[in-house]
Amino acid sequence: MKQKRKRRITEFLVFFILIAAAILCIIGMNAEKNDTNIVTELTIPAMTEITETIQTTQRPTQANTQSEEKSVLIENFPHIYQMMKYPTGCESVAAVSLMQFYGVDITVENFIDFHLPTADYPYYKNDIMYGESPWNAFIGEPYSDSGYGCYSTVIVKAMKSAIPQNYEISAIYNVPMSTLCSEYIDNGQPVMIWATMDMREPYEGKSWLLSNGETFTFICPEHALVLIGYDDKSYYFCNPQSEEAVVSYPKEACETAYNALYSQAVIMKPAA
């Protein structure tokens, strides 16, 4: 009886030990699983935070992607409408506006009648057209619808004849319009330029033989006006053909017209 009872006690202890061992294994596995969950919960937010930091650093701000627009306009520039009296006299009207801006007391009529060199219209002889160069004189009549025009050398000569000696007047050539803006407009100095009417596409007009034997071709529709401002997309002008005091045209069209008319301009300033 004692041996049988001792065996039962032993079997019970063994069973109890096995149960205890099983419970400890289950507890250990749960603990390991909980540790893994904790690591996962900590790791994922940390990686997300790093990713968001990288994306924020690489994403440009609105201020970095858009440059601030620059706009400059010379105000109170004198405007004279040419079409009533001087339909082809844009060069003279633009020159007088420029002189009036600097305080010179002069009218367009006075400038044309007493200071502007002029020449006869081109003419035919033996089926060949002959004529003067617009670099030397205004071709035709500024008061007429049929006048041709003149270039910067003529206007500089006429302006020097018309105004006191305490002003400097000069023609400049092959200077990009962007440089005219940075060197002159930014400093409050208007610039008279040659381009085309309303910045239309330039084309070759009539050709004639000059006295020196060279052939000259008139670029149409030739026009002179005064550059007084600009922004990122346009140039601003005092245009004698417009009834508006200030007009603007797209930069590309202006540059094409300006280049076609030999990139010529006239500037004026008080003598130092």
XYZ file of N, CA and C in Angstrom, residues 12-184:
519
model
N 2.147 12.146 -9.664
C 1.510 13.462 -9.552
C 2.530 14.575 -9.662
N 3.699 14.382 -8.989
C 4.762 15.393 -9.056
C 5.275 15.563 -10.489
N 5.451 14.395 -11.181
C 5.925 14.460 -12.574
C 4.910 15.200 -13.437
N 3.611 14.880 -13.238
C 2.558 15.543 -14.030
C 2.530 17.044 -13.736
N 2.708 17.369 -12.421
C 2.705 18.773 -12.041
C 3.874 19.506 -12.665
N 5.051 18.843 -12.688
C 6.243 19.467 -13.294
C 6.038 19.691 -14.780
N 5.445 18.685 -15.462
C 5.188 18.832 -16.907
C 4.225 19.983 -17.171
N 3.161 20.065 -16.352
C 2.203 21.167 -16.510
C 2.887 22.504 -16.296
N 3.721 22.581 -15.253
C 4.424 23.828 -14.953
C 5.358 24.211 -16.099
N 6.059 23.186 -16.649
C 6.976 23.437 -17.763
C 6.216 23.957 -18.979
N 5.049 23.350 -19.216
C 4.233 23.789 -20.371
C 3.780 25.225 -20.195
N 3.363 25.555 -18.979
C 2.909 26.928 -18.711
C 4.039 27.924 -18.909
N 5.239 27.554 -18.434
C 6.399 28.433 -18.596
C 6.741 28.636 -20.073
N 6.623 27.597 -20.879
C 6.891 27.706 -22.331
C 5.907 28.676 -22.996
N 4.622 28.515 -22.599
C 3.601 29.398 -23.180
C 3.856 30.841 -22.804
N 4.200 31.066 -21.527
C 4.502 32.427 -21.054
C 5.700 32.986 -21.798
N 6.731 32.170 -22.017
C 7.927 32.618 -22.737
C 7.621 33.014 -24.160
N 6.803 32.209 -24.833
C 6.436 32.511 -26.226
C 5.652 33.811 -26.307
N 4.729 34.021 -25.379
C 3.951 35.269 -25.373
C 4.829 36.473 -25.119
N 5.793 36.276 -24.218
C 6.709 37.383 -23.920
C 7.511 37.762 -25.153
N 8.001 36.735 -25.885
C 8.782 36.994 -27.116
C 7.937 37.698 -28.156
N 6.660 37.266 -28.277
C 5.744 37.883 -29.242
C 5.493 39.330 -28.873
N 5.305 39.604 -27.558
C 5.080 40.980 -27.117
C 6.267 41.864 -27.398
N 7.486 41.311 -27.189
C 8.703 42.071 -27.481
C 8.767 42.425 -28.949
N 8.399 41.470 -29.810
C 8.426 41.723 -31.260
C 7.459 42.823 -31.631
N 6.261 42.809 -31.043
C 5.277 43.838 -31.324
C 5.769 45.201 -30.909
N 6.422 45.260 -29.797
C 6.944 46.537 -29.299
C 7.978 47.083 -30.264
N 8.875 46.217 -30.723
C 9.907 46.644 -31.671
C 9.264 47.142 -32.949
N 8.252 46.398 -33.439
C 7.579 46.798 -34.679
C 6.924 48.152 -34.516
N 6.236 48.346 -33.386
C 5.547 49.607 -33.168
C 6.525 50.758 -33.073
N 7.707 50.508 -32.556
C 8.706 51.565 -32.454
C 9.399 51.814 -33.779
N 9.628 50.750 -34.531
C 10.402 50.870 -35.765
C 9.623 51.581 -36.854
N 8.367 51.237 -37.060
C 7.583 51.791 -38.167
C 7.431 53.293 -38.067
N 7.021 53.834 -36.899
C 6.935 55.294 -36.825
C 8.274 55.958 -37.061
N 9.360 55.374 -36.609
C 10.677 55.981 -36.793
C 11.020 56.071 -38.268
N 10.790 55.022 -39.071
C 11.074 55.028 -40.505
C 10.177 56.023 -41.221
N 8.903 56.087 -40.808
C 7.985 57.049 -41.421
C 8.463 58.468 -41.195
N 8.918 58.745 -39.987
C 9.390 60.082 -39.667
C 10.596 60.448 -40.501
N 11.515 59.514 -40.724
C 12.697 59.766 -41.548
C 12.301 60.058 -42.981
N 11.360 59.239 -43.504
C 10.908 59.435 -44.889
C 10.286 60.808 -45.070
N 9.428 61.205 -44.107
C 8.803 62.512 -44.214
C 9.832 63.622 -44.144
N 10.861 63.453 -43.346
C 11.920 64.458 -43.241
C 12.647 64.617 -44.566
N 12.978 63.491 -45.219
C 13.665 63.539 -46.506
C 12.797 64.219 -47.550
N 11.514 63.847 -47.604
C 10.615 64.431 -48.596
C 10.458 65.932 -48.369
N 10.379 66.362 -47.128
C 10.233 67.782 -46.839
C 11.466 68.558 -47.246
N 12.638 67.982 -47.056
C 13.878 68.639 -47.420
C 14.009 68.787 -48.924
N 13.577 67.783 -49.702
C 13.753 67.792 -51.140
C 12.669 68.598 -51.852
N 11.540 68.859 -51.239
C 10.432 69.549 -51.893
C 10.687 71.046 -51.873
N 10.831 71.752 -53.094
C 11.090 73.198 -53.107
C 9.888 73.979 -52.645
N 10.137 75.124 -52.050
C 9.055 75.977 -51.603
C 8.559 76.837 -52.748
N 7.403 77.461 -52.564
C 6.817 78.329 -53.588
C 7.751 79.489 -53.904
N 8.404 80.023 -52.904
C 9.281 81.173 -53.114
C 10.484 80.808 -53.967
N 10.958 79.555 -53.862
C 12.135 79.153 -54.632
C 11.812 78.875 -56.082
N 10.584 78.523 -56.402
C 10.236 78.138 -57.769
C 9.738 79.304 -58.602
N 9.303 80.400 -57.990
C 8.788 81.532 -58.736
C 9.605 82.767 -58.422
N 10.258 83.334 -59.474
C 11.045 84.539 -59.281
C 10.124 85.754 -59.230
N 10.522 86.727 -58.477
C 9.716 87.927 -58.342
C 9.784 88.743 -59.630
N 8.643 89.151 -60.164
C 8.596 89.906 -61.412
C 9.120 91.320 -61.177
N 9.901 91.807 -62.199
C 10.429 93.160 -62.144
C 9.704 94.003 -63.172
N 9.298 95.194 -62.787
C 8.591 96.092 -63.686
C 9.122 97.506 -63.491
N 9.524 98.139 -64.603
C 10.064 99.500 -64.553
C 9.346 100.342 -65.599
N 8.937 101.544 -65.232
C 8.286 102.458 -66.171
C 8.704 103.884 -65.854
N 9.203 104.589 -66.877
C 9.531 106.007 -66.737
C 8.224 106.783 -66.903
N 7.791 107.429 -65.851
C 6.499 108.108 -65.863
C 6.607 109.537 -66.391
N 5.441 110.066 -66.782
C 5.315 111.459 -67.237
C 6.165 111.765 -68.467
N 6.312 110.778 -69.335
C 7.030 111.035 -70.589
C 6.074 111.733 -71.555
N 6.508 112.821 -72.197
C 5.615 113.563 -73.100
C 5.154 112.718 -74.291
N 3.858 112.731 -74.544
C 3.306 111.964 -75.660
C 2.725 112.909 -76.700
N 3.145 112.714 -77.962
C 2.633 113.512 -79.084
C 2.069 112.539 -80.120
N 0.840 112.747 -80.490
C 0.181 111.895 -81.479
C 0.517 112.398 -82.880
N 1.091 111.554 -83.713
C 1.596 111.989 -85.007
C 0.580 111.975 -86.140
N -0.466 111.154 -86.043
C -1.266 110.815 -87.220
C -2.070 111.983 -87.792
N -2.366 112.981 -87.000
C -3.142 114.106 -87.505
C -2.329 115.004 -88.439
N -1.066 115.253 -88.112
C -0.258 116.213 -88.876
C 0.999 115.619 -89.501
N 1.529 114.552 -88.905
C 2.825 114.032 -89.355
C 2.727 112.515 -89.574
N 1.935 112.079 -90.538
C 1.635 110.644 -90.667
C 2.858 109.759 -90.898
N 3.919 110.297 -91.510
C 5.144 109.504 -91.682
C 6.323 110.138 -90.940
N 6.025 111.030 -90.005
C 7.085 111.737 -89.294
C 7.375 111.189 -87.917
N 7.268 109.870 -87.753
C 7.444 109.263 -86.421
C 8.815 109.574 -85.823
N 9.848 109.606 -86.656
C 11.198 109.871 -86.133
C 11.286 111.261 -85.513
N 10.702 112.244 -86.198
C 10.732 113.615 -85.687
C 9.888 113.748 -84.420
N 8.718 113.121 -84.413
C 7.842 113.203 -83.244
C 8.498 112.539 -82.030
N 9.092 111.369 -82.243
C 9.761 110.677 -81.138
C 10.940 111.494 -80.611
N 11.686 112.109 -81.527
C 12.835 112.930 -81.121
C 12.389 114.150 -80.320
N 11.319 114.804 -80.747
C 10.820 115.974 -80.031
C 10.298 115.573 -78.648
N 9.599 114.436 -78.557
C 9.150 113.953 -77.245
C 10.336 113.735 -76.311
N 11.410 113.164 -76.847
C 12.603 112.913 -76.037
C 13.216 114.234 -75.571
N 13.280 115.218 -76.463
C 13.842 116.522 -76.087
C 12.959 117.221 -75.061
N 11.650 117.141 -75.236
C 10.741 117.762 -74.269
C 10.850 117.111 -72.897
N 11.109 115.818 -72.854
C 11.289 115.128 -71.572
C 12.422 115.757 -70.767
N 13.457 116.225 -71.473
C 14.601 116.843 -70.805
C 14.454 118.362 -70.694
N 13.256 118.868 -70.999
C 12.986 120.279 -70.758
C 13.266 121.205 -71.917
N 13.557 120.663 -73.102
C 13.811 121.501 -74.267
C 12.484 122.008 -74.828
N 12.399 123.316 -75.049
C 11.177 123.929 -75.569
C 11.234 123.927 -77.099
N 10.579 122.944 -77.709
C 10.601 122.809 -79.160
C 9.329 122.107 -79.625
N 8.891 122.439 -80.828
C 7.711 121.799 -81.410
C 8.138 120.885 -82.554
N 7.229 120.000 -82.944
C 7.519 119.100 -84.059
C 7.687 119.897 -85.353
N 6.837 120.893 -85.575
C 6.942 121.711 -86.781
C 8.299 122.403 -86.873
N 8.753 122.952 -85.770
C 10.051 123.621 -85.760
C 11.174 122.647 -86.077
N 11.091 121.459 -85.501
C 12.127 120.453 -85.722
C 12.183 120.041 -87.195
N 11.010 119.763 -87.783
C 10.967 119.313 -89.174
C 11.374 120.440 -90.128
N 10.828 121.620 -89.915
C 11.010 122.706 -90.874
C 12.417 123.304 -90.849
N 13.084 123.272 -89.708
C 14.351 123.992 -89.595
C 15.569 123.116 -89.287
N 15.354 121.850 -88.919
C 16.504 121.053 -88.491
C 16.626 119.696 -89.178
N 15.548 119.142 -89.692
C 15.567 117.788 -90.253
C 16.064 117.791 -91.707
N 17.159 117.108 -92.003
C 17.595 116.974 -93.402
C 16.606 116.097 -94.178
N 16.203 116.531 -95.345
C 15.250 115.778 -96.166
C 15.818 115.579 -97.576
N 15.248 114.602 -98.276
C 15.655 114.317 -99.660
C 14.424 113.951 -100.464
N 14.549 114.068 -101.795
C 13.423 113.760 -102.672
C 13.085 112.272 -102.623
N 11.887 111.960 -103.087
C 11.467 110.575 -103.197
C 12.350 109.845 -104.222
N 12.527 108.546 -104.066
C 13.230 107.770 -105.110
C 12.524 107.935 -106.457
N 13.300 107.899 -107.522
C 12.747 108.116 -108.856
C 13.346 107.111 -109.835
N 12.635 106.908 -110.926
C 13.091 105.981 -111.957
C 13.806 106.734 -113.078
N 14.874 106.126 -113.559
C 15.584 106.617 -114.742
C 16.116 105.402 -115.492
N 15.670 105.252 -116.735
C 16.054 104.090 -117.550
C 15.722 102.778 -116.834
N 14.534 102.750 -116.280
C 14.012 101.570 -115.581
C 14.794 101.191 -114.322
N 15.604 102.104 -113.848
C 16.350 101.878 -112.602
C 15.907 102.929 -111.593
N 15.631 102.485 -110.355
C 15.213 103.423 -109.306
C 16.437 103.965 -108.580
N 16.506 105.295 -108.458
C 17.587 105.967 -107.770
C 17.024 106.713 -106.559
N 17.869 106.923 -105.585
C 17.406 107.665 -104.427
C 18.503 107.884 -103.399
N 18.169 108.657 -102.366
C 19.084 108.959 -101.275
C 18.979 107.877 -100.195
N 19.960 107.816 -99.329
C 19.942 106.852 -98.227
C 19.272 107.468 -97.000
N 18.435 106.701 -96.305
C 17.835 107.217 -95.067
C 18.858 107.385 -93.937
N 20.072 106.951 -94.174
C 21.144 107.243 -93.223
C 21.641 108.681 -93.405
N 21.263 109.303 -94.529
C 21.713 110.670 -94.821
C 20.610 111.717 -94.702
N 19.352 111.333 -94.933
C 18.256 112.301 -94.925
C 16.922 111.570 -94.797
N 15.904 112.338 -94.415
C 14.543 111.801 -94.437
C 14.104 111.720 -95.889
N 13.652 110.538 -96.317
C 13.257 110.331 -97.704
C 11.781 110.694 -97.866
N 11.509 111.758 -98.624
C 10.130 112.171 -98.835
C 9.735 113.315 -97.925
N 8.481 113.312 -97.510
C 7.897 114.421 -96.760
C 7.189 113.905 -95.506
N 7.667 114.318 -94.300
C 7.053 113.832 -93.057
C 5.585 114.227 -92.897
N 5.151 115.292 -93.558
C 3.765 115.727 -93.469
C 2.851 114.928 -94.403
N 3.440 114.058 -95.221
C 2.682 113.321 -96.231
C 2.509 111.865 -95.833
N 1.460 111.245 -96.372
C 1.245 109.813 -96.145
C 2.257 108.949 -96.884
N 2.954 109.521 -97.865
C 3.844 108.730 -98.726
C 5.318 108.828 -98.355
N 5.632 109.546 -97.282
C 7.032 109.636 -96.874
C 7.591 108.278 -96.456
N 8.914 108.132 -96.596
C 9.567 106.885 -96.205
C 10.040 106.939 -94.753
N 11.049 107.752 -94.500
C 11.583 107.825 -93.149
C 13.064 108.124 -93.164
N 13.674 108.042 -91.971
C 15.119 108.252 -91.844
C 15.630 107.452 -90.665
N 16.945 107.373 -90.546
C 17.569 106.571 -89.501
C 18.283 107.439 -88.463
N 18.934 106.785 -87.544
C 19.469 107.453 -86.350
C 20.491 108.547 -86.657
N 21.322 108.368 -87.687
C 22.331 109.378 -88.009
C 21.682 110.716 -88.355
N 20.550 110.652 -89.039
C 19.831 111.867 -89.425
C 19.224 112.539 -88.202
N 18.627 111.754 -87.336
C 17.982 112.299 -86.134
C 19.005 112.907 -85.181
N 20.140 112.269 -85.015
C 21.177 112.829 -84.141
C 21.641 114.176 -84.677
N 21.857 114.253 -85.974
C 22.276 115.519 -86.591
C 21.223 116.609 -86.380
N 19.938 116.263 -86.572
C 18.867 117.238 -86.410
C 18.727 117.664 -84.950
N 18.825 116.733 -84.016
C 18.700 117.061 -82.597
C 19.849 117.962 -82.141
N 21.036 117.689 -82.601
C 22.180 118.534 -82.230
C 22.018 119.946 -82.780
N 21.351 120.052 -83.938
C 21.074 121.363 -84.510
C 19.995 122.109 -83.736
N 19.089 121.365 -83.121
C 17.903 121.977 -82.529
C 18.060 122.380 -81.076
N 18.979 121.778 -80.344
C 19.018 121.999 -78.901
C 20.318 122.660 -78.467
N 20.332 123.219 -77.264
C 21.552 123.854 -76.747
C 22.687 122.845 -76.602
N 23.880 123.352 -76.447
C 25.055 122.492 -76.371
C 25.226 121.815 -75.017
N 24.384 122.159 -74.054
C 24.526 121.546 -72.727
C 23.801 120.205 -72.623
N 23.591 119.553 -73.759
C 23.041 118.198 -73.801
C 23.945 117.316 -74.658
N 24.026 116.064 -74.272
C 24.766 115.080 -75.051
C 23.776 114.187 -75.794
N 23.977 114.032 -77.097
C 23.103 113.194 -77.920
C 23.984 112.238 -78.704
N 23.625 110.969 -78.711
C 24.439 109.999 -79.438
C 23.592 108.837 -79.932
N 24.037 108.242 -81.023
C 23.417 107.030 -81.560
C 24.194 105.829 -81.053
N 23.491 104.766 -80.737
C 24.140 103.533 -80.309
C 23.625 102.391 -81.184
N 24.485 101.404 -81.425
C 24.154 100.335 -82.351
C 24.470 98.968 -81.760
N 23.651 97.999 -82.161
C 23.877 96.585 -81.821
C 23.906 96.321 -80.316
N 23.146 97.104 -79.579
C 22.989 96.877 -78.143
C 21.652 96.168 -77.931
N 21.641 94.976 -77.342
C 20.372 94.256 -77.124
C 19.378 95.089 -76.324
N 18.103 94.869 -76.579
C 17.087 95.632 -75.867
C 17.137 95.390 -74.358
N 17.485 94.184 -73.966
C 17.606 93.906 -72.534
C 18.689 94.774 -71.901
N 19.763 95.031 -72.657
C 20.838 95.887 -72.154
C 20.420 97.350 -72.154
N 19.646 97.760 -73.160
C 19.099 99.123 -73.141
C 18.304 99.351 -71.855
N 17.567 98.320 -71.437
C 16.768 98.435 -70.213
C 17.645 98.528 -68.971
N 18.628 97.648 -68.878
C 19.459 97.623 -67.665
C 20.379 98.836 -67.554
N 20.836 99.358 -68.691
C 21.788 100.473 -68.651
C 21.117 101.843 -68.678
N 19.941 101.929 -69.288
C 19.311 103.243 -69.458
C 17.949 103.347 -68.763
